[in-house]
């Protein structure tokens, strides 16, 4: 009889799906052997015009989603919803919430309560994520060979297109909060082919309506000529590219926003120093090739609590990256920047990077003294003689 209650509950799920009343299902009170699995949530999705059920497996530190046909899903629910796996389940339908669970005395029972869930407006699963920049008929995207003449993103450029939008999305809130005033002065250090430089100009000027002037600094002459040509053809009047290196660049007027993505090793420090020296409102860097600090750590071979890790090359490399960027963040904070660190989705060759962002605020002398102590202690712990950025800004301790 008790098992019949559970079987009838599973059968009712199928009936409510057929009657288009099924909103979602949750499986809880897990009794299984996986220590990290907590719950499973089930919802209907439309995939290629076919109704499926999407299972989200909720673990302690991650979610895993799997999609099944309705019949596959119902069989799986029957296997999962029992005394040895999930001993409780709540069915959310348009008329009610129906809960079926096993009590402490091992008996099964169902209860009903007022509905709390609403039917979703669409079940489409494979929809396009809303982008900060719509592809459309943007001339610069076609000239940069990201889209065809109709504005459709090429298949082999999808990763780059996602990267561009992810970058804009990360910066959008901070860009909107920049102080109002004259034309926003932006410098993109090491702009390369200019994908992100063009996208940033488009977003600031055409989406946010914020008057902006952007300079892309790039040492490769052919890239500078190409980007200037595309900027002119796209009628981006206040976007220009200059030939030169990051350390040699001198802004002709004030510098409001400084960006340096994938500036190699100490070139990132050169860029940050430029931003600090010019009191930029916003500094954004995506560092790579953290060689300088790694060489310092390899040279000293200091004896500390992490030496069992640092004897392995790959661990030393990762630790050097974190120490390098951690010290960069501390130095930014010393000069009054509020720092944030994000994971930045890059391209297929460098799948993920760290994006270090500094927003100009203020800092007390007490906090500055604390930062100097922290920098000194960190260098001593890892056997670091110096950090290139602290030398550039005259802060070596």
XYZ file of C-alpha atoms in Angstrom:
397
model
C 0.000 0.000 0.000
C 2.763 2.416 0.987
C 4.756 1.688 -2.163
C 1.538 2.086 -4.151
C 1.338 5.698 -2.943
C 4.767 6.376 -4.390
C 3.908 4.621 -7.667
C 0.674 6.592 -7.969
C 2.608 9.817 -7.374
C 5.016 8.986 -10.213
C 2.056 8.104 -12.441
C 0.463 11.475 -11.641
C 3.606 13.220 -12.871
C 3.099 11.595 -16.273
C -0.564 12.605 -16.346
C 0.147 16.240 -15.525
C 2.817 16.356 -18.229
C 0.256 15.078 -20.772
C -2.254 17.693 -19.598
C 0.317 20.522 -19.881
C 0.021 21.233 -16.157
C 3.521 20.167 -15.125
C 5.759 23.072 -14.058
C 8.647 21.405 -12.221
C 9.667 18.635 -9.845
C 12.172 18.559 -7.003
C 13.757 15.465 -5.481
C 15.177 15.834 -1.982
C 16.013 14.086 1.299
C 18.821 12.206 -0.424
C 19.793 8.855 1.139
C 22.248 7.659 -1.499
C 25.982 7.082 -1.462
C 27.234 10.224 -3.252
C 28.322 12.562 -0.414
C 28.211 15.674 -2.600
C 24.796 15.225 -4.252
C 22.049 17.282 -2.575
C 18.997 17.606 -4.808
C 17.711 17.063 -8.327
C 15.419 19.546 -10.044
C 13.389 18.632 -13.117
C 11.710 21.017 -15.549
C 10.230 20.764 -19.064
C 12.250 22.111 -21.992
C 11.589 22.345 -25.700
C 14.555 21.058 -27.709
C 14.265 21.013 -31.487
C 10.447 21.156 -31.250
C 10.315 18.127 -28.939
C 9.307 18.186 -25.283
C 12.064 16.933 -22.986
C 12.698 16.999 -19.258
C 15.849 18.713 -18.038
C 17.472 17.331 -14.870
C 19.717 19.619 -12.817
C 21.853 17.615 -10.399
C 22.726 19.978 -7.532
C 26.055 19.142 -5.891
C 27.907 20.990 -3.138
C 30.136 22.909 -5.541
C 28.607 22.477 -8.997
C 25.484 21.787 -11.018
C 25.226 19.208 -13.798
C 22.366 19.359 -16.300
C 21.162 16.444 -18.416
C 18.200 16.289 -20.791
C 15.993 13.250 -21.426
C 12.918 12.373 -23.438
C 9.733 12.267 -21.361
C 9.653 8.453 -21.219
C 13.351 8.231 -20.314
C 12.825 10.858 -17.634
C 9.834 9.086 -16.090
C 11.780 5.834 -15.845
C 14.683 7.693 -14.260
C 12.383 9.413 -11.748
C 11.019 5.995 -10.796
C 14.569 4.729 -10.183
C 15.621 7.814 -8.205
C 12.510 8.371 -6.076
C 12.663 5.624 -3.456
C 13.770 4.942 0.098
C 17.404 4.374 -0.893
C 17.854 7.487 -3.037
C 15.529 10.483 -2.758
C 12.919 9.939 -0.066
C 10.959 13.132 -0.785
C 9.609 14.770 -3.911
C 7.468 17.818 -4.624
C 5.489 18.159 -7.826
C 4.645 21.720 -8.828
C 1.623 21.974 -11.104
C -0.715 24.803 -12.033
C -3.356 23.850 -9.436
C -1.226 22.822 -6.445
C 2.067 21.718 -4.920
C 1.943 17.972 -4.223
C 4.541 16.439 -1.920
C 5.216 12.741 -1.520
C 7.728 11.605 1.092
C 8.760 8.800 3.379
C 8.378 9.474 7.088
C 10.630 8.350 9.940
C 8.515 5.225 10.404
C 9.205 4.338 6.735
C 5.639 4.963 5.562
C 4.854 6.988 2.416
C 2.303 9.795 2.290
C 1.245 12.668 0.049
C 0.158 16.160 1.002
C -1.159 19.030 -1.081
C -0.794 22.789 -0.676
C -1.546 25.970 -2.582
C 0.401 26.405 -5.858
C 3.541 28.555 -5.648
C 5.062 28.126 -9.116
C 4.038 29.743 -12.376
C 4.124 28.188 -15.800
C 7.117 29.584 -17.761
C 6.319 31.770 -20.761
C 8.529 29.634 -22.998
C 10.061 26.174 -22.799
C 12.679 26.907 -25.409
C 16.029 25.553 -24.252
C 18.331 26.389 -27.140
C 17.667 30.138 -27.193
C 20.374 32.676 -27.864
C 21.768 34.432 -24.815
C 21.057 38.132 -24.803
C 24.202 39.999 -25.807
C 25.310 43.483 -24.909
C 26.111 43.997 -28.592
C 23.660 42.688 -31.175
C 25.363 41.277 -34.255
C 23.180 42.956 -36.894
C 24.655 44.945 -39.754
C 27.701 46.431 -38.065
C 30.275 47.314 -40.704
C 33.267 46.950 -38.422
C 32.346 43.354 -37.508
C 32.259 42.401 -41.195
C 35.532 44.195 -41.945
C 37.150 42.445 -38.988
C 35.941 39.170 -40.572
C 33.653 38.245 -37.696
C 30.381 38.414 -39.663
C 29.170 38.017 -43.221
C 27.621 40.884 -45.205
C 24.212 40.172 -43.600
C 25.622 40.511 -40.102
C 25.610 36.796 -39.227
C 28.573 35.700 -37.113
C 30.791 33.199 -38.933
C 30.888 29.731 -37.409
C 34.648 29.925 -36.823
C 34.220 33.320 -35.106
C 31.607 32.272 -32.536
C 34.167 31.970 -29.723
C 35.576 35.410 -30.460
C 32.067 36.893 -30.580
C 31.212 35.352 -27.195
C 34.509 36.640 -25.799
C 33.761 40.188 -26.963
C 30.314 40.199 -25.384
C 31.568 38.619 -22.169
C 34.183 41.335 -21.912
C 31.609 44.102 -22.444
C 29.221 42.454 -19.986
C 31.864 42.369 -17.251
C 32.674 46.043 -17.757
C 29.157 47.353 -18.391
C 28.224 48.230 -14.801
C 31.523 50.000 -14.114
C 31.372 51.886 -17.409
C 27.866 53.136 -16.582
C 29.053 54.344 -13.171
C 31.982 56.390 -14.485
C 31.729 60.075 -13.534
C 29.715 62.170 -15.947
C 31.527 64.990 -17.671
C 33.401 65.689 -20.863
C 34.280 63.123 -23.487
C 35.476 59.892 -21.852
C 39.158 59.302 -22.646
C 40.030 55.604 -23.051
C 43.328 53.928 -23.953
C 43.547 50.259 -24.956
C 47.157 49.137 -24.511
C 48.232 46.339 -26.855
C 45.041 46.506 -28.900
C 46.095 43.936 -31.527
C 43.554 43.599 -34.314
C 41.169 45.750 -32.321
C 38.221 43.368 -31.840
C 37.568 44.497 -28.295
C 38.599 48.108 -28.953
C 35.974 48.497 -31.681
C 33.350 46.730 -29.556
C 34.049 48.996 -26.587
C 33.733 52.122 -28.729
C 30.471 50.823 -30.207
C 29.081 50.020 -26.760
C 30.080 53.331 -25.148
C 28.988 55.579 -28.010
C 26.096 53.746 -29.647
C 24.613 51.720 -26.784
C 25.265 53.843 -23.684
C 25.278 57.134 -25.596
C 28.402 58.203 -23.682
C 30.664 60.522 -25.745
C 34.034 58.778 -25.842
C 37.445 58.981 -27.446
C 39.430 55.747 -27.639
C 43.070 55.230 -28.579
C 44.372 51.752 -29.366
C 48.130 51.385 -28.802
C 49.782 48.604 -30.833
C 53.438 48.077 -31.810
C 52.674 46.210 -35.071
C 52.445 48.759 -37.862
C 50.248 46.613 -40.138
C 47.652 46.179 -37.373
C 47.622 49.923 -36.682
C 47.077 50.735 -40.359
C 44.332 48.104 -40.714
C 42.428 49.279 -37.645
C 42.659 52.954 -38.576
C 41.328 52.107 -42.015
C 38.376 50.168 -40.571
C 37.632 52.902 -38.024
C 37.487 55.481 -40.819
C 35.266 53.296 -43.034
C 32.964 52.672 -40.046
C 32.695 56.418 -39.328
C 34.070 55.955 -35.814
C 35.347 59.523 -35.657
C 36.845 59.352 -32.163
C 38.538 55.972 -32.464
C 42.148 55.874 -33.581
C 45.145 53.584 -33.319
C 48.751 54.566 -32.678
C 51.949 52.634 -33.267
C 54.108 52.153 -30.191
C 54.841 50.141 -27.051
C 53.021 50.326 -23.732
C 55.977 51.592 -21.725
C 56.703 54.394 -24.225
C 53.122 55.631 -24.575
C 52.399 59.083 -23.176
C 48.754 60.236 -23.136
C 48.316 63.657 -24.711
C 45.426 64.578 -22.394
C 43.919 63.020 -19.274
C 43.378 59.261 -19.083
C 39.988 58.126 -17.727
C 40.012 54.409 -18.562
C 43.049 52.206 -19.170
C 42.683 48.699 -20.630
C 45.394 46.119 -21.322
C 44.318 42.625 -22.303
C 46.943 39.898 -22.684
C 49.888 42.248 -22.202
C 52.748 39.785 -21.719
C 54.545 39.511 -18.360
C 55.795 42.930 -17.154
C 53.982 44.774 -19.975
C 50.892 44.430 -17.754
C 52.822 46.246 -15.021
C 53.778 48.967 -17.517
C 50.084 49.437 -18.298
C 48.955 49.493 -14.649
C 51.682 52.016 -13.830
C 50.432 54.275 -16.650
C 46.945 54.127 -15.181
C 48.139 54.901 -11.646
C 50.407 57.746 -12.784
C 47.569 59.335 -14.742
C 44.989 58.839 -11.981
C 42.681 56.837 -14.275
C 39.136 56.271 -12.990
C 39.142 52.663 -14.212
C 42.032 50.239 -14.843
C 41.329 46.870 -16.486
C 44.017 44.277 -17.227
C 44.004 40.611 -18.246
C 47.579 39.527 -17.462
C 49.426 36.651 -19.107
C 52.918 35.066 -19.120
C 53.784 35.692 -15.463
C 57.526 35.148 -15.865
C 59.131 37.813 -13.674
C 57.846 36.597 -10.299
C 58.312 32.959 -11.273
C 62.005 33.618 -11.948
C 62.310 35.281 -8.537
C 60.685 32.285 -6.823
C 62.840 29.787 -8.734
C 65.990 31.718 -7.890
C 65.376 31.917 -4.143
C 63.961 28.394 -3.573
C 62.751 29.659 -0.202
C 61.820 27.125 2.476
C 58.174 27.698 3.411
C 54.984 25.755 4.096
C 54.245 25.485 0.378
C 57.603 24.060 -0.704
C 56.018 20.626 -1.244
C 53.875 22.223 -3.965
C 56.403 24.593 -5.451
C 58.834 21.802 -6.290
C 56.430 20.850 -9.127
C 56.734 23.067 -12.194
C 53.027 23.321 -12.995
C 52.145 24.216 -9.387
C 54.965 26.762 -9.254
C 53.655 28.352 -12.439
C 50.118 28.645 -11.079
C 51.321 29.959 -7.733
C 53.491 32.538 -9.478
C 50.453 33.726 -11.431
C 48.369 34.191 -8.283
C 51.171 35.888 -6.359
C 51.936 38.225 -9.281
C 48.336 39.336 -9.706
C 47.680 39.390 -5.973
C 50.532 41.844 -5.483
C 49.275 43.903 -8.425
C 45.880 44.158 -6.725
C 47.519 45.208 -3.445
C 49.553 47.910 -5.180
C 46.407 49.207 -6.878
C 44.693 49.311 -3.478
C 47.629 51.250 -2.038
C 46.941 53.963 -4.602
C 43.249 54.127 -3.745
C 41.741 51.629 -6.179
C 38.986 49.228 -5.199
C 39.976 45.973 -6.857
C 37.946 43.104 -8.269
C 39.145 39.912 -9.911
C 37.035 38.008 -12.438
C 37.502 34.968 -14.599
C 37.571 36.267 -18.156
C 36.568 33.908 -20.941
C 39.082 34.342 -23.718
C 39.511 32.541 -27.037
C 40.152 28.926 -27.987
C 43.907 29.230 -27.478
C 43.740 30.704 -23.976
C 40.368 29.472 -22.669
C 40.323 31.417 -19.392
C 42.177 34.372 -17.968
C 42.027 36.515 -14.872
C 40.644 40.003 -15.307
C 41.939 42.438 -12.674
C 39.871 45.599 -12.342
C 40.670 48.691 -10.307
C 38.077 51.429 -9.690
C 39.430 54.710 -8.297
C 38.111 55.412 -4.803
C 40.114 56.607 -1.796
C 42.400 55.058 0.821
C 43.395 55.949 4.378
C 46.988 56.149 5.543
C 46.302 53.319 7.988
C 45.207 51.071 5.132
C 48.248 52.051 3.072
C 50.541 51.086 5.952
C 48.766 47.720 6.262
C 49.205 47.105 2.538
C 52.942 47.803 2.692
C 53.305 45.284 5.517
C 51.322 42.704 3.513
C 53.440 43.244 0.377
C 56.663 42.882 2.348
C 55.472 39.720 4.123
C 54.321 38.146 0.860
C 57.655 38.811 -0.830
C 59.560 37.342 2.104
C 57.360 34.235 2.246
C 57.876 33.428 -1.434
C 61.472 34.646 -1.657
C 60.670 37.483 -4.054
C 63.331 40.157 -4.384
C 61.101 42.648 -6.177
C 57.871 43.028 -8.148
C 58.245 44.972 -11.398
C 55.167 47.112 -10.746
C 56.391 48.331 -7.355
C 59.624 49.484 -8.996
C 57.750 51.321 -11.723
C 55.638 53.277 -9.233
C 58.476 53.793 -6.723
C 56.953 51.623 -4.014
C 59.633 48.963 -3.558
C 59.638 47.657 0.017
